[in-house]
Structure formats: C-alpha cells, structure tokens
Amino acid sequence: MKLNYKTLKLYFPIMLSIVLIGGILLGLSLDGNAPGNKTYVYNHPNKLNKVINYIEKNYVDPVSKENLQESAIPAMLKDMDPHSVYIPAKDLKDVNEPLQGNFEGIGIQFNMQNDTIVVISVISGGPSEMVGLQPGDRIVKVNDTVVAGKNMSTDKIVSMLKGEKGTEVDITVQRRSSSEPLHFTITRDEIPLYSVDVSYMLNPSTGYIKINRFSKTTHQEFTEAVQKLKQNSLEKVVIDLRGNSGGFLNAATSIADEFLKEGKLIVYTKGRNAPKQEIHASSRGVCQDLDVAVLVDEWSASASEILAGAIQDNDRGFVVGRRSFGKGLVQEQIKLSDGSALRLTVARYYTPTGRCIQKPYEDGRDQYYNDINERFKHGEFFNADSIEFADSLKYKTPKGDIVFGGGGIMPDYFVPVDTSYHSPFFSKVTNEGLIYNFAFKFADVHRSELNSFDDPNKIDQYLERNSIYNQFLDYVFDQGVSKDISGTGHSRKVINTRLKAYIARNIMDNEGFYPIIRKVDETLGRAVNLMEQGIKS
C-alpha cells in the first residue's frame, strides 16, 4: 500500500515553514540573550545606500526608500544558507512569541465551524476562565463587530482577541444552555504558551513527555513533568520530539544536562569568526537514574537534534523513529534601529562525537526545501536501507556504536511510516476533514456528559460502548461519501482510535488525546517494547 503522495506533498511546505521558523532561533541564547536584545545596527554611507538614495531621488516614478531597503536585505540573504533571514519589524513580535513562553491575550483556543468561532478550551487561570467563558461557547461579537457567519480568517480573529496586557475586550457568546446571548468583558493578560504538550505514565514504570518546541520555559516545564512522574515510580522515560522544529539551544542543552554525568560534552559550536564553544553537563542532573528513549522524525530539527545527538553520542539512551531534518546551523540575532531584526548564521554545531548533522544546502534553497520530498520518493520513509552514508560521515560513540553525520540524526531503531491502514475510504474521510469534524460535533453535543469523566480511558470506554465508529459511518454517508467505497472495515481501527482521541482532546485537551492515540502509535510502541526488553542504549 503506497502513502498518498498528493496529501504529503500538500503538507510539506507547511511543515518546512514550521521547521525554518523554529530552527532559525537555535543560536539566539548562546550568550544568554533572548530575542529583543538591545544590539542595534545603524546605517553608514556605502554603495548600497548610495544606490538606494539615487533611486529614491531620480527614479521616474515615486518610490519609498523604506520599501527599497525592505527588498534589498532579503535579496542579500537569498544565496546564503536557508536559515539566515530578515524579519520585518511588523512580524518580529509574532515570530518571537512562541519561544518566549507567553503572549498577551484572553486565553482561549478556538476553531472555526461553519463560519462560527467556537471555543475549544479555556486556559486554566487565564482571564477568560476567570470571567466564566466555557468550552463550546460560540463567539458572535467582538466589541462592536459581529463575527458570526462572516467567514473571517484565523489571523483576523486572533488580531481582534489579542492585545496588550491590561486592555479590555467585550465578547458576546451564544451558549447551548442559555436562550439569550451572554456578554463578557475580559481584561487581557499574559497567557502561558506551554512547550510540553503532555506528560503521563505509559505503564507502571515508564513515563512519556511530549515537547513541541524549545522555548524559554521548556527546561522548567520538563523538570516539573519529571518530578510529577517520579511520584508514580518512574524508572524510564520516553521523550517525544517528533515534529519539534527546534528553538533555543540552551533549552535543549539544559534538558540533556539532566541525563548526563558531570563533565560530559553535550554540544559544541564553532564558526569562521566564532570561537569554539563547548557546553558540558553539570552535576545537577535529576534524570541520571532514568533510562531514556528519544523519538524523532523527519520534522525534528535544530534543538531537537542537539538533545537527541547528546543522548545518542554519549551512549546514554537510544533514538527511535526516522532520520531527523538535518539543521545544524547556529543563528545570531541583531535588532535593527527600526525594530526589525536580522538572524544570521554565524556557526555550526557539532554533537559530542564531532559530527555536524547539517544537510547540504549548496544547491540552493529550492533543493534544500525539496529534500524531504526526495527522501519520500526514494523510499526513506519506509525502508532504512534506502539511506546511504559516506564513510566520511561515520562516527563512533565511546561504546563503539556507529552514528552518522551530514544530514540529520539517524535513529538507532528505525520505524517506517505505517500505511497498513490506508484505503480509499481512509483517504476520503481524512482529506475532507470528516474525522475531526465529526469528533468536534459529537463532543459539542455531548459535552455535559463527557465532562463528567476525569480520565481519558473512561472517555474511551464510553465511546466504545456507544459504537462511535458506527455513528461516524452514518455521518459520513449523510455527507455524501459513497456506501460502496472500500476500506470501511480495513481502516476501522485507526479511524476509530482517532475519533476517540479527537473527542477526548475537545474535552480534556492533550491529556485526553495522547493516552488514546498511543494505541496506533507504532514508534512509541516500539520504544516501550525496547525498554521493556531492558535495552538502554
């Protein structure tokens, strides 16, 4: 069974954008400074300025000097590496927010359903929860603007709800339990952005921690998760970095520090004008007594690869999944006088065995961006034997294991993309978003009953008793899916599990989603099995 190439091709550019946004921030904290530092670069007379000034003064039509500069800087970076970028002033705050660990707003997650803004979850302790906003509420008006039925973009809605701390926004909502609209005045505040999606026990001795990015708060979130799990006899931990495009270097090295003995090398960086800088483990590690496995895939990049490489190269644990993205460049940020910023690659990073895992970019950005596509077409997602490394890219760990450089972290245990459940029916309901849409509608209608459960396993059992898959079939056939389409039985297990996981997410957020979806997670299952066999590295 072949994976749907058109579907993957559709999502590749989106995922690449996420990798680039996350990955370019890797080196920003090498000197302890976060984005928004006070380094400024002022213009000095030079050829470029002379040309811009001449054009502004003499061009046949009026031109903006600012626009000329905004075009010139990206053009200068175009032929450099893919991670050196210019960020206009208007975009800098939004780009930095995910890694700062917070933003200013009202504290909700929402989704658009039939041109209606529906509150999916309310952040605990946030301003919306404090005034009484609830999951399932339909937002019909923001201040004096009617938003229901207007088919607004997500960005437009976010811009209306976000704002500076201390400012107010008036929200009008429709609630199922109320015949009249409800009005709330919400005072915006700092809202935490969590980088640890979930942490829970997979079995009596093994814990699971999912990290979605490396931000200012990631190390603290991680250690708090470990301490919580240690209250449940934690002996082994699986760290899931799949889809994690990176972030702050010191967030990744601080987590690696928790596992390694004092003095062990975590990573080092060096560049043409950047002296070699080594980061070693301290004596503080709170995870030195734990066995560890790290999960990666083709979208794990940058800081994710630093953490995985430190664990692998020090023979401290093992890596499971598929070859990671291959981003081994370090950026430094300078803030320009108009509020914009330049992030320039100044060094490469190297794992403890001395390998640089940066994949080639000499053939230009288009080829660089297309690398994941090429990996897929060459069969790498399905067979580890399709991946070839030159002898010059082979390195040895202290124990003698072979590891590879030159293009991502190659896992110790390869797990291919699972296509065993694919069918015409699966492709149809997935491509049209019918699984998620049904899950949302079901959770919305049955919210009061589902809210009585405080355990995802209980939600799972409740949905199984209510034959959720059969209800889903009735729904999709009503939506026009042919009853003659093949695969309704072949794909049942995966679709049924996804339905239950999405419904649980609408009720319990990630604490509901991950414990259920793990039932069809082949990579996680492989890691747990290896740990149960006593394999440590």
XYZ file of C-alpha atoms in Angstrom:
537
model
C 0.000 0.000 0.000
C 1.500 3.356 -1.015
C 1.193 6.528 1.002
C -0.937 9.253 -0.572
C 1.763 11.330 -2.256
C -0.537 14.256 -3.049
C -1.529 14.541 0.601
C 2.075 14.527 1.793
C 3.117 16.979 -0.886
C 0.402 19.366 0.262
C 1.709 19.454 3.811
C 5.461 19.521 3.073
C 5.668 23.313 2.502
C 3.703 23.968 5.701
C 5.914 21.717 7.790
C 9.057 23.154 6.193
C 7.915 26.640 7.170
C 7.475 25.483 10.763
C 10.949 23.928 10.745
C 12.500 27.095 9.384
C 10.707 29.367 11.860
C 11.659 27.165 14.795
C 15.109 26.248 13.589
C 16.394 29.723 12.832
C 16.185 30.592 16.508
C 18.699 27.974 17.624
C 21.636 30.197 18.449
C 19.873 33.168 19.938
C 20.656 32.218 23.539
C 24.322 31.304 23.195
C 25.245 34.438 25.128
C 22.198 34.318 27.378
C 20.323 36.992 25.446
C 16.773 36.372 24.285
C 15.242 37.807 21.124
C 14.700 41.501 21.502
C 18.182 42.217 22.822
C 19.482 45.773 22.660
C 22.046 45.336 19.897
C 21.363 47.894 17.167
C 22.886 48.364 13.742
C 22.780 51.848 12.235
C 23.188 52.771 8.603
C 26.557 54.017 7.382
C 27.318 55.534 3.987
C 28.153 52.795 1.490
C 27.474 51.755 -2.085
C 24.128 50.181 -1.247
C 22.885 53.316 0.478
C 24.114 55.457 -2.405
C 22.179 53.346 -4.885
C 19.018 53.441 -2.771
C 19.306 57.206 -2.296
C 19.896 57.723 -6.015
C 16.858 55.626 -6.935
C 14.665 57.434 -4.424
C 15.724 60.823 -5.773
C 15.847 60.221 -9.511
C 13.567 57.305 -10.439
C 10.855 58.244 -12.934
C 8.054 57.276 -10.504
C 7.822 57.947 -6.778
C 9.424 55.182 -4.705
C 9.754 54.540 -0.988
C 13.246 54.332 0.442
C 11.911 52.070 3.172
C 10.441 49.673 0.615
C 13.724 49.588 -1.280
C 15.570 48.635 1.902
C 12.983 46.008 2.784
C 13.534 44.401 -0.628
C 17.322 44.714 -0.650
C 18.052 42.922 2.627
C 16.238 39.632 1.787
C 17.889 39.710 -1.648
C 21.326 39.841 0.001
C 20.496 36.789 2.108
C 18.930 34.790 -0.723
C 22.105 32.999 -1.795
C 23.327 32.291 1.720
C 22.122 29.408 3.862
C 18.347 28.828 4.204
C 18.263 29.859 7.856
C 19.735 33.364 7.601
C 16.658 35.582 7.463
C 15.440 39.141 7.752
C 12.371 39.764 9.915
C 10.437 42.999 9.343
C 9.506 44.988 12.433
C 5.796 44.217 11.981
C 6.473 40.471 12.188
C 9.143 40.297 14.891
C 6.828 40.080 17.895
C 4.737 37.293 16.372
C 7.848 35.337 15.380
C 9.320 35.613 18.881
C 6.159 34.857 20.855
C 6.188 31.041 20.615
C 9.676 30.907 22.116
C 9.094 33.492 24.813
C 6.716 31.141 26.590
C 3.809 33.587 26.752
C 1.717 36.092 24.833
C -0.852 38.716 25.778
C -4.493 37.920 25.106
C -7.667 36.428 26.572
C -6.545 32.794 26.975
C -8.675 30.563 24.759
C -8.224 28.044 21.984
C -10.838 28.259 19.264
C -11.827 26.668 15.988
C -13.948 27.771 13.047
C -17.048 25.644 12.456
C -19.420 26.723 9.690
C -18.214 30.351 9.858
C -18.638 30.359 13.629
C -15.903 30.845 16.226
C -16.221 28.023 18.744
C -14.245 27.991 21.986
C -12.416 24.661 22.185
C -10.689 25.172 25.525
C -10.153 27.885 28.115
C -6.662 28.196 29.571
C -6.695 27.422 33.277
C -6.259 30.525 35.390
C -6.478 32.809 32.354
C -8.699 35.885 32.004
C -11.410 34.096 30.003
C -11.809 31.368 32.606
C -11.969 33.964 35.362
C -14.981 35.727 33.801
C -16.796 32.461 33.013
C -16.168 31.723 29.337
C -16.622 27.983 28.656
C -15.648 25.412 26.023
C -18.426 25.150 23.464
C -19.326 28.847 23.614
C -19.931 30.431 20.183
C -18.405 33.899 19.869
C -20.872 36.042 17.931
C -19.466 39.513 18.556
C -16.094 41.038 19.477
C -16.552 44.593 20.770
C -18.976 46.110 18.256
C -18.062 43.771 15.388
C -20.317 40.844 14.517
C -18.076 37.865 13.744
C -20.604 35.029 13.452
C -21.219 33.937 9.881
C -18.582 36.295 8.467
C -16.045 33.687 7.266
C -13.164 35.591 8.844
C -9.589 34.337 8.680
C -7.969 32.908 11.783
C -5.360 35.684 11.704
C -8.090 38.317 11.694
C -9.832 36.742 14.673
C -6.565 36.410 16.607
C -5.745 40.076 15.970
C -9.123 41.073 17.411
C -8.758 38.952 20.549
C -5.088 39.579 21.303
C -3.867 42.849 22.747
C -1.692 44.450 25.375
C -1.927 43.308 28.967
C -4.474 45.352 30.907
C -6.623 46.288 27.919
C -10.238 45.155 27.711
C -12.263 43.407 25.038
C -16.019 42.818 25.048
C -17.141 39.341 23.956
C -20.704 38.221 23.200
C -21.289 34.470 23.087
C -24.120 32.057 22.456
C -24.238 29.086 24.844
C -26.316 25.939 24.361
C -27.689 26.144 27.898
C -28.812 29.774 27.509
C -31.574 31.120 25.314
C -30.088 34.626 25.424
C -26.605 35.817 24.361
C -24.092 36.214 27.185
C -21.804 39.245 27.469
C -18.313 39.268 28.964
C -15.755 41.996 29.441
C -12.332 40.355 29.518
C -9.156 42.084 30.662
C -6.242 40.803 28.611
C -3.274 39.350 30.460
C -0.107 37.314 29.895
C -1.059 33.842 28.677
C 1.425 30.979 29.033
C 2.435 29.058 25.916
C 3.372 25.576 27.030
C 6.090 23.704 25.167
C 5.441 20.412 26.980
C 2.196 19.138 25.497
C 1.648 16.313 27.955
C 3.325 14.053 30.483
C 1.831 10.815 31.798
C 2.709 7.234 32.705
C 2.620 4.735 29.845
C 2.868 1.805 32.261
C 3.780 1.409 35.950
C 7.467 2.255 35.345
C 7.646 4.213 32.061
C 6.693 7.839 31.559
C 6.078 9.864 28.413
C 6.875 13.553 27.827
C 5.934 15.309 24.588
C 7.882 18.516 23.790
C 6.556 20.600 20.884
C 9.318 23.272 20.813
C 12.239 24.588 22.871
C 11.312 27.921 24.455
C 12.435 29.922 27.470
C 10.216 27.857 29.753
C 10.850 24.377 28.316
C 13.506 23.239 30.790
C 11.372 24.251 33.756
C 8.291 22.583 32.245
C 10.310 19.433 31.607
C 11.736 19.156 35.127
C 8.282 19.767 36.612
C 6.911 16.964 34.419
C 9.677 14.614 35.566
C 9.028 15.413 39.222
C 5.321 14.715 38.700
C 6.048 11.379 37.048
C 8.557 10.412 39.735
C 5.679 10.398 42.175
C 4.444 7.374 40.194
C 7.552 5.164 40.454
C 9.164 6.491 37.268
C 12.144 4.404 36.121
C 12.163 5.024 32.352
C 11.116 7.989 30.233
C 10.279 8.456 26.556
C 10.906 11.987 25.232
C 8.871 12.654 22.098
C 10.494 15.231 19.790
C 8.601 14.288 16.632
C 7.516 17.394 14.753
C 9.588 19.611 17.074
C 11.339 22.118 14.808
C 13.674 23.450 17.492
C 14.106 26.726 19.316
C 16.553 27.868 21.982
C 19.807 25.960 22.196
C 20.123 26.339 25.969
C 16.669 24.799 26.492
C 17.845 21.623 24.731
C 21.239 21.521 26.441
C 19.657 22.063 29.859
C 17.446 19.017 29.365
C 20.396 16.949 28.129
C 22.253 18.085 31.261
C 19.610 16.396 33.410
C 20.580 12.973 31.968
C 24.367 13.191 31.640
C 27.097 12.832 34.238
C 29.139 15.849 35.191
C 31.685 16.861 32.577
C 30.105 15.007 29.633
C 30.109 17.020 26.409
C 26.618 17.984 25.250
C 27.382 20.026 22.129
C 29.934 22.437 20.755
C 29.748 25.251 18.219
C 32.314 26.943 16.006
C 32.303 29.292 13.044
C 34.619 31.333 10.845
C 34.695 34.230 13.303
C 33.058 32.464 16.245
C 35.482 30.682 18.583
C 34.761 27.109 19.574
C 32.347 26.978 22.485
C 31.717 23.754 24.376
C 28.764 23.017 26.630
C 29.326 20.322 29.257
C 26.998 18.655 31.728
C 26.944 19.887 35.313
C 26.372 17.853 38.453
C 22.728 18.805 38.849
C 21.079 16.115 36.697
C 17.760 14.923 38.138
C 17.320 12.235 35.455
C 20.595 10.373 35.834
C 18.768 7.423 37.391
C 16.310 7.118 34.480
C 16.583 5.098 31.281
C 15.688 7.265 28.296
C 14.469 6.881 24.728
C 14.077 9.800 22.292
C 11.552 9.780 19.434
C 12.370 11.736 16.250
C 11.053 12.036 12.719
C 11.808 13.994 9.560
C 10.400 17.189 11.128
C 12.570 17.044 14.261
C 15.149 19.791 13.751
C 17.714 22.049 15.328
C 17.494 21.946 19.130
C 15.643 18.614 18.901
C 18.656 17.177 17.097
C 21.019 18.571 19.725
C 19.149 16.766 22.511
C 18.845 13.528 20.529
C 22.503 13.712 19.484
C 23.725 14.289 23.036
C 21.806 11.250 24.303
C 22.940 9.074 21.382
C 26.600 10.125 21.250
C 27.105 9.645 24.992
C 25.570 6.141 24.910
C 23.051 7.446 27.423
C 19.918 6.128 25.710
C 18.586 5.275 22.284
C 16.790 7.119 19.488
C 13.710 5.670 17.739
C 11.886 6.794 14.597
C 13.090 8.181 11.279
C 16.032 10.361 10.233
C 15.626 13.904 11.503
C 15.566 17.083 9.426
C 19.290 17.955 9.434
C 19.585 21.533 10.714
C 22.995 22.104 12.309
C 23.476 25.862 11.899
C 23.543 28.482 14.638
C 21.976 31.923 14.182
C 22.676 35.160 15.987
C 20.146 37.966 16.114
C 20.799 41.660 15.754
C 17.970 44.096 16.175
C 17.924 46.963 13.719
C 17.071 50.536 14.651
C 13.587 50.408 13.111
C 12.530 47.375 15.185
C 13.260 44.775 12.524
C 15.867 42.047 13.025
C 18.493 40.084 11.145
C 19.212 36.498 12.071
C 22.498 35.480 10.549
C 24.143 32.062 10.601
C 27.439 32.515 12.460
C 28.432 28.956 13.395
C 27.732 25.250 13.077
C 27.029 22.981 15.990
C 28.594 19.571 16.484
C 27.402 16.623 18.539
C 29.776 15.085 21.136
C 31.351 12.649 18.647
C 32.239 15.586 16.377
C 29.572 15.208 13.713
C 27.760 18.123 12.110
C 24.300 16.972 11.136
C 23.543 19.911 8.801
C 22.302 18.631 5.461
C 23.745 20.163 2.266
C 22.409 23.494 1.058
C 24.970 24.366 -1.624
C 22.492 23.619 -4.444
C 20.189 26.434 -3.373
C 17.128 26.893 -1.246
C 14.728 25.188 -3.626
C 16.702 21.958 -3.482
C 17.085 22.314 0.282
C 13.346 22.728 0.737
C 12.679 19.780 -1.549
C 14.911 17.384 0.391
C 12.070 15.853 2.417
C 10.133 15.273 -0.799
C 13.149 13.493 -2.261
C 13.534 11.339 0.843
C 9.927 10.250 0.480
C 10.252 9.449 -3.220
C 13.439 7.463 -2.606
C 11.653 5.279 -0.074
C 13.396 6.544 3.046
C 10.136 6.821 4.985
C 9.567 3.105 4.520
C 12.958 1.392 4.492
C 16.123 2.255 6.408
C 18.231 0.503 3.768
C 17.366 3.264 1.286
C 19.551 5.666 3.306
C 23.228 5.673 2.395
C 26.003 7.487 4.272
C 29.529 8.030 3.031
C 32.305 6.523 5.145
C 33.487 10.061 5.924
C 30.184 10.695 7.720
C 30.526 7.738 10.082
C 31.493 8.345 13.699
C 31.824 6.109 16.766
C 30.378 6.602 20.214
C 32.519 5.741 23.273
C 30.841 2.320 23.372
C 31.699 1.722 19.714
C 28.278 2.243 18.110
C 28.264 3.793 14.634
C 26.467 7.133 14.258
C 26.185 9.329 11.179
C 26.623 12.987 10.329
C 25.899 15.092 7.277
C 22.110 15.122 7.276
C 20.132 14.690 10.469
C 20.169 12.227 13.349
C 19.773 8.649 12.152
C 17.850 6.727 14.831
C 19.245 3.621 16.482
C 15.940 1.891 15.729
C 14.130 2.768 12.506
C 10.322 2.774 12.376
C 8.750 3.292 8.939
C 5.626 5.285 8.199
C 2.682 2.985 8.823
C 0.499 2.670 5.715
C -1.125 -0.649 6.605
C -4.461 1.010 7.341
C -4.679 3.122 4.158
C -7.695 2.666 1.917
C -9.877 4.755 -0.421
C -12.265 5.289 2.492
C -9.479 6.482 4.812
C -8.154 8.907 2.188
C -11.629 10.286 1.538
C -12.605 10.990 5.148
C -9.115 12.283 6.011
C -8.707 14.624 3.050
C -12.165 16.115 3.635
C -11.611 16.575 7.386
C -14.596 14.399 8.270
C -12.903 12.630 11.197
C -12.174 15.843 13.035
C -15.495 17.470 12.095
C -17.483 14.540 13.448
C -15.384 14.420 16.619
C -15.960 18.112 17.240
C -19.705 17.893 16.660
C -20.037 14.846 18.897
C -18.041 16.443 21.708
C -20.024 19.649 21.386
C -23.415 17.937 21.611
C -22.394 15.579 24.425
C -20.114 17.991 26.306
C -22.008 17.957 29.608
C -21.948 14.156 29.770
C -18.318 13.864 28.652
C -17.234 16.498 31.170
C -18.163 14.078 33.939
C -15.130 11.938 33.034
C -11.743 12.835 34.504
C -9.834 10.011 32.813
C -9.270 9.546 29.042
C -9.651 5.788 29.473
C -13.179 6.347 30.744
C -13.958 8.519 27.708
C -12.522 5.769 25.513
C -14.733 3.143 27.139
C -17.811 5.366 26.969
C -17.315 5.981 23.248
C -16.736 2.297 22.579
C -19.971 1.423 24.384
C -21.774 3.940 22.214
C -20.415 2.450 18.962
C -18.786 5.711 17.922
C -17.448 4.232 14.683
C -20.893 3.199 13.501
C -22.179 6.682 14.293
C -19.301 8.068 12.256
C -20.226 5.886 9.279
C -23.796 7.180 9.393
C -22.424 10.730 9.484
C -20.058 10.391 6.509
C -22.670 8.661 4.368
C -25.017 11.557 5.121
C -22.211 13.858 3.957
C -22.211 12.201 0.545
C -19.499 9.552 0.925
C -20.457 6.531 -1.154
C -21.519 3.451 0.783
C -19.760 1.379 -1.873
C -16.322 2.838 -1.146
C -13.790 0.232 0.006
C -11.930 0.280 3.287
C -14.570 0.925 5.940
C -13.513 -2.266 7.693
C -9.821 -2.223 6.765
C -9.261 1.260 8.217
C -11.617 0.872 11.155
C -9.047 0.555 13.966
C -7.115 3.704 13.111
C -10.183 5.828 12.354
C -11.972 4.628 15.490
C -8.930 5.473 17.612
C -8.555 8.902 16.036
C -12.228 9.652 16.580
C -11.956 8.840 20.275
C -8.680 10.759 20.630
C -10.077 13.892 18.965
C -13.236 13.770 21.051
C -11.149 13.407 24.198
C -8.976 16.347 23.119
C -12.094 18.524 22.829
C -12.907 17.640 26.437
C -9.529 17.204 28.182
C -7.114 18.819 25.712
C -3.810 16.941 25.220
C -4.266 14.992 28.465
C -7.165 13.297 26.728
C -5.679 12.989 23.261
C -2.278 11.356 23.749
C -3.211 8.432 26.034
C -5.747 7.297 23.434
C -3.852 7.931 20.192
C -0.879 5.919 21.506
C -2.824 2.760 20.633
C -1.980 3.310 16.955
C 1.433 4.946 17.500
C 3.915 2.407 16.128
C 7.015 4.457 17.004
C 6.030 4.934 20.627
C 5.074 1.269 20.889
C 8.494 0.245 19.575
C 10.282 2.410 22.135
C 8.258 0.987 25.000
C 8.918 -2.576 23.846
C 12.658 -1.929 23.657
C 12.648 -0.514 27.152
C 10.708 -3.489 28.469
C 13.417 -5.711 26.952
C 15.958 -3.887 29.098
C 17.696 -2.087 26.218
C 19.316 1.122 27.469
C 21.420 2.377 24.551
